[in-house]
Amino acid sequence: MVAQLNPQMTDPVTGKPPALPAFLAAARRQSVPYTPIWIMRQAGRYLPEYRELRAKVDFVSLTRKAELAAEVTMQPLRRFDLDAAILFSDIMTPLQGMGVSLEFAPGPVVKDPIRTDAQIDALPEIVPARDVPFVLESIRLVRANVPRGAPLIGFAGAPFTLFCYLVCGRPSKEFGAARSFLYSNPESSERLLDKLADAMAAYMRAQAEAGAQALMLFESWAGLLAPREFDRFALRAVKRVFAGLKNVGVPLIYYANNGGSLLDSVAQLDVDVVGIDWRTPLSVARRTLGPNKAVQGNLDPAALFSSPAELKRHVDFVLAEAGPAPGHIFNLGHGIWQETDPDAVARLVDYVHEASSRSEVAR
Ligand code: CP3
């Protein structure tokens, strides 16, 4: 009789449980045959096939129609040998689903910025199956169709980053209106952050239940805060999100852009992986975070504009900084730029695999 290959059981050749995909193994700090790589904003405007679709369909429809969101999610996986997919959506999509009126121009613009207790109280709870059914459906579609069975990452915006858009009302360099609100209305700020934390915990749990195999919280703007305000407002709310995700059963990733000076605080979080922007060397991040967290990152998105030979040297440097201990997921330090040449991405992905697999040190 021919042995049946059952992915849930043991490998018929080795008799061991089947190896986890490299991305999930690295997130769990298990050793891997090569360093896995995915890229923040890997589905998006630098890809001709994305621009072709966007010429026919507006951005909001791409995020709210399950088939389209799934299609865009899978585009980069067809072109590159990436080790994970990330759901194509926006951090503001769940808030839009909860009834917050906003447009993308191209960054999020909120019709009535939140500045009063009455507006905070009026923000409803999220019911994912009712408010964002298309997100959950797109997760199911990606899981059924993704090339090479690549693991799928679900995500949400961290409470303080969402707070920046809700209070300011539009993208900003300094988010002055949001940051001054923390100081002028600290209790109201905490209440809004708590509400956002509970909503994002419920939203991410629903993503995992629909099939997301890892969950990432994007903290794009906490780097604007001094460490004390980061701890009091942003980190407290992040802890609340992760407390709400206890026993969710998938690896949790926290990424704080421009977070080098906040790493001592980030080290307190009960997460599996910390995403690091390009300003902090991974060796420094590893020392601060300790041995119980994996790191993700952290090539400067601008490095994709170097010559092919130079790009390899930059990759070698990131791999060397990550060191031989297990628990490194290669990524850029922030989202890929829309001007990036897709061929540079192909070279990056292939070289990360090649260089890390021939490294003498077992990862
Ligand atoms: O190539 C693209 O970026 C096109 C698609 C697009 C997204 N969001 C995808 C996205 C567009 C036009 C937006 C609107 C938007 N939302 C902007 C303007 C973007 C621009 O450059 O014109 C901004 C700033 C937001 C808010 C936002 N969305 C933030 C702060 C984050 C967290 C990550 C970060 O960059 O700091 C997002 C997440 C996001 N937007 C994702 C995607 C596909 C998910 C994460 C990922 O793919 O890595």
CSV table of C-alpha atoms and ligand atoms in Angstrom, one decimal:
chain,number,residue,atom,x,y,z
A,1,MET,CA,0.0,0.0,0.0
A,2,VAL,CA,1.2,3.5,-0.8
A,3,ALA,CA,1.6,5.7,2.2
A,4,GLN,CA,-0.8,8.6,2.2
A,5,LEU,CA,0.8,12.0,2.7
A,6,ASN,CA,-1.3,13.6,5.3
A,7,PRO,CA,-0.1,17.2,6.1
A,8,GLN,CA,-1.6,16.9,9.6
A,9,MET,CA,0.3,13.8,10.6
A,10,THR,CA,3.9,12.6,10.1
A,11,ASP,CA,6.2,12.8,7.1
A,12,PRO,CA,6.1,9.3,5.6
A,13,VAL,CA,9.9,9.4,4.9
A,14,THR,CA,11.3,10.9,8.1
A,15,GLY,CA,8.4,9.8,10.4
A,16,LYS,CA,8.5,13.2,12.0
A,17,PRO,CA,5.9,15.9,11.9
A,18,PRO,CA,6.2,17.9,8.6
A,19,ALA,CA,8.6,20.9,8.7
A,20,LEU,CA,6.9,24.2,9.3
A,21,PRO,CA,7.2,26.7,6.4
A,22,ALA,CA,10.4,28.7,7.0
A,23,PHE,CA,8.5,31.9,7.9
A,24,LEU,CA,6.5,30.2,10.7
A,25,ALA,CA,9.5,28.3,11.9
A,26,ALA,CA,11.6,31.5,12.1
A,27,ALA,CA,8.8,33.3,13.9
A,28,ARG,CA,8.9,30.5,16.5
A,29,ARG,CA,12.7,30.7,16.7
A,30,GLN,CA,13.2,27.3,15.2
A,31,SER,CA,16.1,26.6,12.9
A,32,VAL,CA,15.4,26.9,9.2
A,33,PRO,CA,17.3,25.9,6.0
A,34,TYR,CA,17.4,29.5,4.8
A,35,THR,CA,16.2,32.9,6.1
A,36,PRO,CA,12.6,33.5,5.1
A,37,ILE,CA,11.7,36.8,3.5
A,38,TRP,CA,8.6,38.9,2.9
A,39,ILE,CA,8.3,42.6,2.2
A,40,MET,CA,6.2,45.2,3.8
A,41,ARG,CA,3.7,46.5,1.2
A,42,GLN,CA,4.7,43.7,-1.1
A,43,ALA,CA,1.4,44.0,-2.9
A,44,GLY,CA,1.1,47.5,-4.3
A,45,ARG,CA,2.0,50.2,-6.7
A,46,TYR,CA,5.5,49.2,-7.6
A,47,LEU,CA,4.0,46.1,-9.4
A,48,PRO,CA,2.8,46.6,-13.0
A,49,GLU,CA,0.0,44.0,-12.5
A,50,TYR,CA,-1.3,46.0,-9.4
A,51,ARG,CA,-1.3,49.3,-11.4
A,52,GLU,CA,-3.1,47.6,-14.2
A,53,LEU,CA,-5.9,46.4,-11.9
A,54,ARG,CA,-5.9,49.8,-10.1
A,55,ALA,CA,-6.5,51.5,-13.5
A,56,LYS,CA,-9.9,49.7,-13.6
A,57,VAL,CA,-10.8,49.6,-9.9
A,58,ASP,CA,-10.5,52.2,-7.1
A,59,PHE,CA,-8.5,51.5,-4.0
A,60,VAL,CA,-11.5,51.1,-1.6
A,61,SER,CA,-13.0,48.5,-3.9
A,62,LEU,CA,-9.7,46.6,-3.9
A,63,THR,CA,-9.9,46.4,-0.1
A,64,ARG,CA,-13.7,45.7,0.2
A,65,LYS,CA,-14.2,43.1,-2.5
A,66,ALA,CA,-12.9,39.8,-1.3
A,67,GLU,CA,-11.9,38.4,-4.7
A,68,LEU,CA,-10.0,41.5,-5.6
A,69,ALA,CA,-8.2,41.8,-2.2
A,70,ALA,CA,-7.2,38.1,-2.5
A,71,GLU,CA,-6.0,38.6,-6.1
A,72,VAL,CA,-3.8,41.6,-5.1
A,73,THR,CA,-2.5,39.7,-2.0
A,74,MET,CA,-1.3,36.9,-4.3
A,75,GLN,CA,0.2,39.0,-7.1
A,76,PRO,CA,3.7,39.3,-5.5
A,77,LEU,CA,3.7,35.6,-4.6
A,78,ARG,CA,3.4,34.7,-8.3
A,79,ARG,CA,6.2,36.9,-9.3
A,80,PHE,CA,8.7,36.3,-6.4
A,81,ASP,CA,9.7,33.4,-4.2
A,82,LEU,CA,8.4,35.1,-1.1
A,83,ASP,CA,8.0,33.1,2.1
A,84,ALA,CA,4.7,34.7,3.3
A,85,ALA,CA,1.7,36.6,2.0
A,86,ILE,CA,0.2,39.6,3.8
A,87,LEU,CA,-3.4,40.4,3.4
A,88,PHE,CA,-4.0,43.4,1.0
A,89,SER,CA,-6.0,45.8,3.1
A,90,ASP,CA,-5.4,49.0,5.0
A,91,ILE,CA,-5.1,49.8,8.7
A,92,MET,CA,-8.2,52.0,8.4
A,93,THR,CA,-10.4,49.3,6.8
A,94,PRO,CA,-11.8,47.9,10.0
A,95,LEU,CA,-12.6,51.5,11.3
A,96,GLN,CA,-14.4,52.2,8.0
A,97,GLY,CA,-16.3,48.9,8.6
A,98,MET,CA,-17.3,50.2,12.0
A,99,GLY,CA,-18.9,53.2,10.5
A,100,VAL,CA,-16.1,55.8,10.6
A,101,SER,CA,-16.5,58.0,7.5
A,102,LEU,CA,-13.2,58.3,5.7
A,103,GLU,CA,-11.7,58.5,2.2
A,104,PHE,CA,-8.2,57.6,0.8
A,105,ALA,CA,-6.6,60.6,-0.9
A,106,PRO,CA,-4.3,58.6,-1.2
A,107,GLY,CA,-3.7,58.6,2.6
A,108,PRO,CA,-6.6,58.2,5.0
A,109,VAL,CA,-8.8,61.4,5.5
A,110,VAL,CA,-11.4,61.1,8.3
A,111,LYS,CA,-14.5,63.2,7.7
A,112,ASP,CA,-15.1,64.1,11.4
A,113,PRO,CA,-11.9,63.9,13.3
A,114,ILE,CA,-12.4,62.6,16.9
A,115,ARG,CA,-11.9,65.4,19.5
A,116,THR,CA,-14.7,65.0,22.1
A,117,ASP,CA,-15.8,62.4,24.6
A,118,ALA,CA,-19.2,62.2,22.9
A,119,GLN,CA,-17.4,61.0,19.7
A,120,ILE,CA,-15.3,58.6,21.6
A,121,ASP,CA,-18.4,57.1,23.3
A,122,ALA,CA,-20.2,56.9,20.0
A,123,LEU,CA,-17.5,54.7,18.4
A,124,PRO,CA,-19.1,51.3,18.2
A,125,GLU,CA,-17.6,47.9,19.1
A,126,ILE,CA,-16.5,45.9,16.1
A,127,VAL,CA,-18.4,42.8,15.0
A,128,PRO,CA,-16.0,41.4,12.4
A,129,ALA,CA,-18.4,39.0,10.6
A,130,ARG,CA,-20.9,41.9,10.2
A,131,ASP,CA,-18.5,44.9,9.7
A,132,VAL,CA,-15.7,43.4,7.6
A,133,PRO,CA,-17.0,40.1,6.2
A,134,PHE,CA,-15.0,40.7,3.0
A,135,VAL,CA,-11.7,40.7,4.9
A,136,LEU,CA,-12.5,37.3,6.4
A,137,GLU,CA,-13.6,36.0,3.0
A,138,SER,CA,-10.4,37.2,1.3
A,139,ILE,CA,-8.4,35.3,4.0
A,140,ARG,CA,-10.3,32.1,3.1
A,141,LEU,CA,-9.7,32.7,-0.6
A,142,VAL,CA,-6.0,33.4,-0.2
A,143,ARG,CA,-5.6,30.3,2.0
A,144,ALA,CA,-7.2,28.1,-0.7
A,145,ASN,CA,-5.2,29.6,-3.6
A,146,VAL,CA,-1.9,31.0,-2.5
A,147,PRO,CA,1.1,29.9,-4.5
A,148,ARG,CA,3.3,27.3,-2.9
A,149,GLY,CA,1.0,27.2,0.2
A,150,ALA,CA,2.8,30.3,1.6
A,151,PRO,CA,1.6,31.3,5.1
A,152,LEU,CA,-0.7,34.3,5.3
A,153,ILE,CA,-0.1,37.2,7.7
A,154,GLY,CA,-3.2,39.1,9.0
A,155,PHE,CA,-2.7,42.5,10.4
A,156,ALA,CA,-4.1,45.6,12.1
A,157,GLY,CA,-2.9,49.1,12.9
A,158,ALA,CA,-1.7,49.6,16.5
A,159,PRO,CA,-4.1,51.7,18.6
A,160,PHE,CA,-1.9,54.8,18.8
A,161,THR,CA,-1.3,54.8,15.0
A,162,LEU,CA,-5.0,54.6,14.4
A,163,PHE,CA,-5.5,57.3,17.0
A,164,CYS,CA,-3.1,59.6,15.0
A,165,TYR,CA,-5.4,59.4,11.9
A,166,LEU,CA,-8.7,59.6,13.9
A,167,VAL,CA,-7.7,62.6,16.0
A,168,CYS,CA,-5.7,64.5,13.3
A,169,GLY,CA,-8.0,63.5,10.5
A,170,ARG,CA,-5.4,63.2,7.8
A,171,PRO,CA,-1.8,62.1,7.2
A,172,SER,CA,0.8,64.4,8.8
A,173,LYS,CA,4.5,64.5,9.4
A,174,GLU,CA,4.2,65.3,13.1
A,175,PHE,CA,0.6,64.4,13.9
A,176,GLY,CA,0.6,67.5,16.2
A,177,ALA,CA,-3.2,67.5,16.8
A,178,ALA,CA,-3.0,63.9,18.0
A,179,ARG,CA,0.1,64.3,20.1
A,180,SER,CA,-1.2,67.5,21.8
A,181,PHE,CA,-4.5,65.7,22.5
A,182,LEU,CA,-2.5,63.2,24.6
A,183,TYR,CA,-1.3,66.0,26.8
A,184,SER,CA,-4.5,68.1,26.9
A,185,ASN,CA,-6.9,65.2,27.3
A,186,PRO,CA,-5.0,62.3,28.7
A,187,GLU,CA,-8.0,60.4,30.2
A,188,SER,CA,-10.0,60.7,27.0
A,189,SER,CA,-7.0,59.6,25.0
A,190,GLU,CA,-6.7,56.5,27.1
A,191,ARG,CA,-10.3,55.7,26.7
A,192,LEU,CA,-10.1,56.0,22.9
A,193,LEU,CA,-6.9,53.9,22.8
A,194,ASP,CA,-8.6,51.3,25.0
A,195,LYS,CA,-11.6,51.1,22.6
A,196,LEU,CA,-9.3,50.8,19.6
A,197,ALA,CA,-7.3,48.1,21.4
A,198,ASP,CA,-10.4,46.0,22.1
A,199,ALA,CA,-11.6,46.5,18.5
A,200,MET,CA,-8.2,45.5,17.0
A,201,ALA,CA,-7.9,42.4,19.3
A,202,ALA,CA,-11.4,41.2,18.1
A,203,TYR,CA,-10.5,42.0,14.5
A,204,MET,CA,-7.3,40.1,14.6
A,205,ARG,CA,-8.8,37.2,16.4
A,206,ALA,CA,-11.4,36.9,13.7
A,207,GLN,CA,-8.6,37.0,11.0
A,208,ALA,CA,-6.9,34.1,12.8
A,209,GLU,CA,-10.2,32.2,13.0
A,210,ALA,CA,-10.7,32.8,9.3
A,211,GLY,CA,-7.2,31.3,8.5
A,212,ALA,CA,-4.5,34.0,9.0
A,213,GLN,CA,-1.4,32.1,10.2
A,214,ALA,CA,0.4,35.0,11.9
A,215,LEU,CA,-0.8,38.4,13.1
A,216,MET,CA,1.1,41.7,12.8
A,217,LEU,CA,0.4,45.0,14.5
A,218,PHE,CA,1.7,48.0,12.6
A,219,GLU,CA,2.8,50.9,14.8
A,220,SER,CA,3.8,53.4,12.2
A,221,TRP,CA,3.8,56.6,14.2
A,222,ALA,CA,4.8,55.7,17.8
A,223,GLY,CA,8.4,56.8,17.0
A,224,LEU,CA,7.0,60.3,17.3
A,225,LEU,CA,6.6,59.8,21.1
A,226,ALA,CA,9.0,60.3,23.9
A,227,PRO,CA,9.6,57.0,25.8
A,228,ARG,CA,7.3,58.1,28.8
A,229,GLU,CA,4.4,58.9,26.5
A,230,PHE,CA,5.0,55.8,24.5
A,231,ASP,CA,4.8,53.7,27.6
A,232,ARG,CA,1.8,55.4,29.1
A,233,PHE,CA,-0.3,55.6,25.9
A,234,ALA,CA,0.9,53.5,23.0
A,235,LEU,CA,2.5,50.5,24.7
A,236,ARG,CA,-0.3,50.2,27.3
A,237,ALA,CA,-2.8,49.9,24.5
A,238,VAL,CA,-0.6,47.5,22.6
A,239,LYS,CA,-0.4,45.3,25.7
A,240,ARG,CA,-4.2,45.4,25.8
A,241,VAL,CA,-4.4,44.2,22.2
A,242,PHE,CA,-2.0,41.3,22.8
A,243,ALA,CA,-3.8,40.4,26.1
A,244,GLY,CA,-6.9,40.1,24.1
A,245,LEU,CA,-5.2,37.7,21.7
A,246,LYS,CA,-4.1,35.3,24.4
A,247,ASN,CA,-4.1,31.7,23.2
A,248,VAL,CA,-4.9,32.7,19.6
A,249,GLY,CA,-2.4,30.1,18.5
A,250,VAL,CA,-0.5,32.0,15.8
A,251,PRO,CA,2.7,34.0,16.1
A,252,LEU,CA,2.3,37.6,17.0
A,253,ILE,CA,4.5,40.4,15.4
A,254,TYR,CA,4.8,44.0,16.6
A,255,TYR,CA,6.5,46.5,14.3
A,256,ALA,CA,7.3,50.0,15.5
A,257,ASN,CA,8.6,52.3,12.8
A,258,ASN,CA,11.4,54.6,14.1
A,259,GLY,CA,11.3,52.7,17.3
A,260,GLY,CA,15.0,52.4,18.2
A,261,SER,CA,14.7,54.5,21.3
A,262,LEU,CA,11.6,52.5,22.4
A,263,LEU,CA,13.1,49.0,22.3
A,264,ASP,CA,13.6,48.7,26.1
A,265,SER,CA,9.8,49.1,26.4
A,266,VAL,CA,9.0,46.9,23.4
A,267,ALA,CA,11.1,44.2,25.0
A,268,GLN,CA,8.3,43.9,27.7
A,269,LEU,CA,5.7,42.8,25.2
A,270,ASP,CA,4.6,39.2,25.1
A,271,VAL,CA,5.1,38.8,21.3
A,272,ASP,CA,7.0,36.3,19.2
A,273,VAL,CA,8.6,38.7,16.7
A,274,VAL,CA,9.6,42.3,16.7
A,275,GLY,CA,9.9,44.2,13.4
A,276,ILE,CA,12.8,46.6,13.3
A,277,ASP,CA,13.2,49.6,11.0
A,278,TRP,CA,16.5,50.2,9.2
A,279,ARG,CA,17.8,52.8,11.7
A,280,THR,CA,18.6,50.2,14.4
A,281,PRO,CA,21.2,47.4,13.7
A,282,LEU,CA,19.6,44.0,14.3
A,283,SER,CA,22.5,43.1,16.6
A,284,VAL,CA,21.5,46.0,18.9
A,285,ALA,CA,17.8,45.0,18.7
A,286,ARG,CA,18.7,41.4,19.5
A,287,ARG,CA,20.7,42.4,22.6
A,288,THR,CA,17.9,44.7,23.8
A,289,LEU,CA,15.1,42.3,23.1
A,290,GLY,CA,16.8,39.2,24.6
A,291,PRO,CA,16.8,35.6,23.3
A,292,ASN,CA,13.1,35.0,23.5
A,293,LYS,CA,12.0,37.1,20.6
A,294,ALA,CA,12.6,36.7,16.9
A,295,VAL,CA,13.5,39.8,14.8
A,296,GLN,CA,12.1,40.9,11.4
A,297,GLY,CA,13.8,43.3,9.1
A,298,ASN,CA,15.6,45.5,8.3
A,299,LEU,CA,17.0,46.6,5.0
A,300,ASP,CA,16.5,50.3,4.1
A,301,PRO,CA,13.8,50.4,1.3
A,302,ALA,CA,16.2,52.8,-0.4
A,303,ALA,CA,18.8,50.1,-0.7
A,304,LEU,CA,16.8,48.5,-3.5
A,305,PHE,CA,18.1,51.4,-5.6
A,306,SER,CA,21.7,50.3,-5.3
A,307,SER,CA,23.5,48.3,-8.0
A,308,PRO,CA,23.0,44.5,-8.0
A,309,ALA,CA,26.5,43.9,-6.6
A,310,GLU,CA,26.0,46.5,-3.9
A,311,LEU,CA,22.6,45.2,-3.0
A,312,LYS,CA,24.2,41.8,-2.2
A,313,ARG,CA,26.6,43.5,0.2
A,314,HIS,CA,23.7,45.3,1.9
A,315,VAL,CA,21.9,41.9,2.3
A,316,ASP,CA,25.1,40.3,3.6
A,317,PHE,CA,25.4,43.0,6.2
A,318,VAL,CA,21.8,42.6,7.4
A,319,LEU,CA,22.2,38.8,7.6
A,320,ALA,CA,25.5,39.2,9.6
A,321,GLU,CA,23.8,41.7,12.0
A,322,ALA,CA,21.0,39.2,12.6
A,323,GLY,CA,23.7,36.6,13.5
A,324,PRO,CA,23.6,32.8,13.7
A,325,ALA,CA,20.8,32.4,16.3
A,326,PRO,CA,17.5,31.2,15.0
A,327,GLY,CA,14.7,33.7,14.7
A,328,HIS,CA,15.3,36.1,11.8
A,329,ILE,CA,12.7,37.0,9.2
A,330,PHE,CA,14.2,39.2,6.4
A,331,ASN,CA,12.2,42.2,5.5
A,332,LEU,CA,12.7,45.9,4.6
A,333,GLY,CA,12.8,48.3,7.5
A,334,HIS,CA,9.5,49.9,6.3
A,335,GLY,CA,7.2,49.6,3.2
A,336,ILE,CA,8.6,49.3,-0.3
A,337,TRP,CA,8.6,52.5,-2.3
A,338,GLN,CA,6.4,52.7,-5.4
A,339,GLU,CA,9.3,53.7,-7.6
A,340,THR,CA,11.1,50.4,-6.9
A,341,ASP,CA,12.1,48.2,-9.8
A,342,PRO,CA,10.4,44.8,-9.5
A,343,ASP,CA,13.6,43.2,-10.8
A,344,ALA,CA,15.5,44.5,-7.8
A,345,VAL,CA,12.9,42.8,-5.6
A,346,ALA,CA,13.4,39.5,-7.5
A,347,ARG,CA,17.2,39.8,-6.9
A,348,LEU,CA,16.7,40.6,-3.3
A,349,VAL,CA,14.5,37.6,-2.6
A,350,ASP,CA,16.7,35.1,-4.4
A,351,TYR,CA,19.8,36.4,-2.9
A,352,VAL,CA,18.5,36.3,0.7
A,353,HIS,CA,17.6,32.6,0.1
A,354,GLU,CA,21.0,31.9,-1.5
A,355,ALA,CA,23.2,33.7,0.9
A,356,SER,CA,21.5,32.4,4.0
A,357,SER,CA,21.4,28.8,2.9
A,358,ARG,CA,25.1,28.6,2.2
A,359,SER,CA,26.0,30.2,5.5
A,360,GLU,CA,28.1,27.7,7.5
A,361,VAL,CA,26.2,28.5,10.7
A,362,ALA,CA,23.0,26.5,11.2
A,363,ARG,CA,20.2,29.0,11.5
B,1,CP3,O1,1.4,50.6,-2.9
B,1,CP3,C1,0.6,51.0,-2.1
B,1,CP3,O2,0.9,51.4,-1.0
B,1,CP3,C2,-0.9,51.1,-2.5
B,1,CP3,C3,-2.0,50.8,-1.8
B,1,CP3,C4,-2.3,51.6,-0.5
B,1,CP3,C5,-2.3,51.0,0.8
B,1,CP3,N1,-2.8,52.0,1.6
B,1,CP3,C6,-2.0,49.6,1.0
B,1,CP3,C7,-1.6,49.2,2.4
B,1,CP3,C8,-2.7,52.9,-0.4
B,1,CP3,C9,-2.8,54.0,-1.5
B,1,CP3,C10,-3.0,53.1,1.0
B,1,CP3,C11,-3.6,54.3,1.6
B,1,CP3,C12,-2.9,54.7,2.8
B,1,CP3,N2,-3.1,54.2,4.1
B,1,CP3,C13,-1.7,55.6,2.9
B,1,CP3,C14,-1.1,56.4,1.8
B,1,CP3,C15,-0.1,55.6,1.1
B,1,CP3,C16,0.7,56.4,0.1
B,1,CP3,O3,1.9,56.3,0.1
B,1,CP3,O4,0.1,57.1,-0.7
B,1,CP3,C17,-1.3,55.6,4.2
B,1,CP3,C18,-0.2,56.3,4.8
B,1,CP3,C19,-2.2,54.7,4.9
B,1,CP3,C20,-2.1,54.3,6.4
B,1,CP3,C21,-1.4,53.0,6.5
B,1,CP3,N3,-1.8,51.8,5.9
B,1,CP3,C22,-0.4,52.8,7.4
B,1,CP3,C23,0.3,53.8,8.3
B,1,CP3,C24,-0.1,51.4,7.3
B,1,CP3,C25,0.9,50.6,8.1
B,1,CP3,C26,2.2,50.3,7.4
B,1,CP3,C27,3.1,51.4,7.2
B,1,CP3,O5,3.4,51.7,6.0
B,1,CP3,O6,3.5,52.1,8.1
B,1,CP3,C28,-0.9,50.8,6.3
B,1,CP3,C29,-1.0,49.4,6.0
B,1,CP3,C30,-1.2,49.1,4.5
B,1,CP3,N4,-1.5,49.9,3.5
B,1,CP3,C31,-1.0,47.8,4.0
B,1,CP3,C32,-1.3,47.8,2.7
B,1,CP3,C33,-1.2,46.7,1.6
B,1,CP3,C34,-0.7,46.5,4.8
B,1,CP3,C35,0.7,46.2,5.2
B,1,CP3,C36,1.6,45.7,4.1
B,1,CP3,O7,1.3,45.3,3.0
B,1,CP3,O8,2.8,45.6,4.5
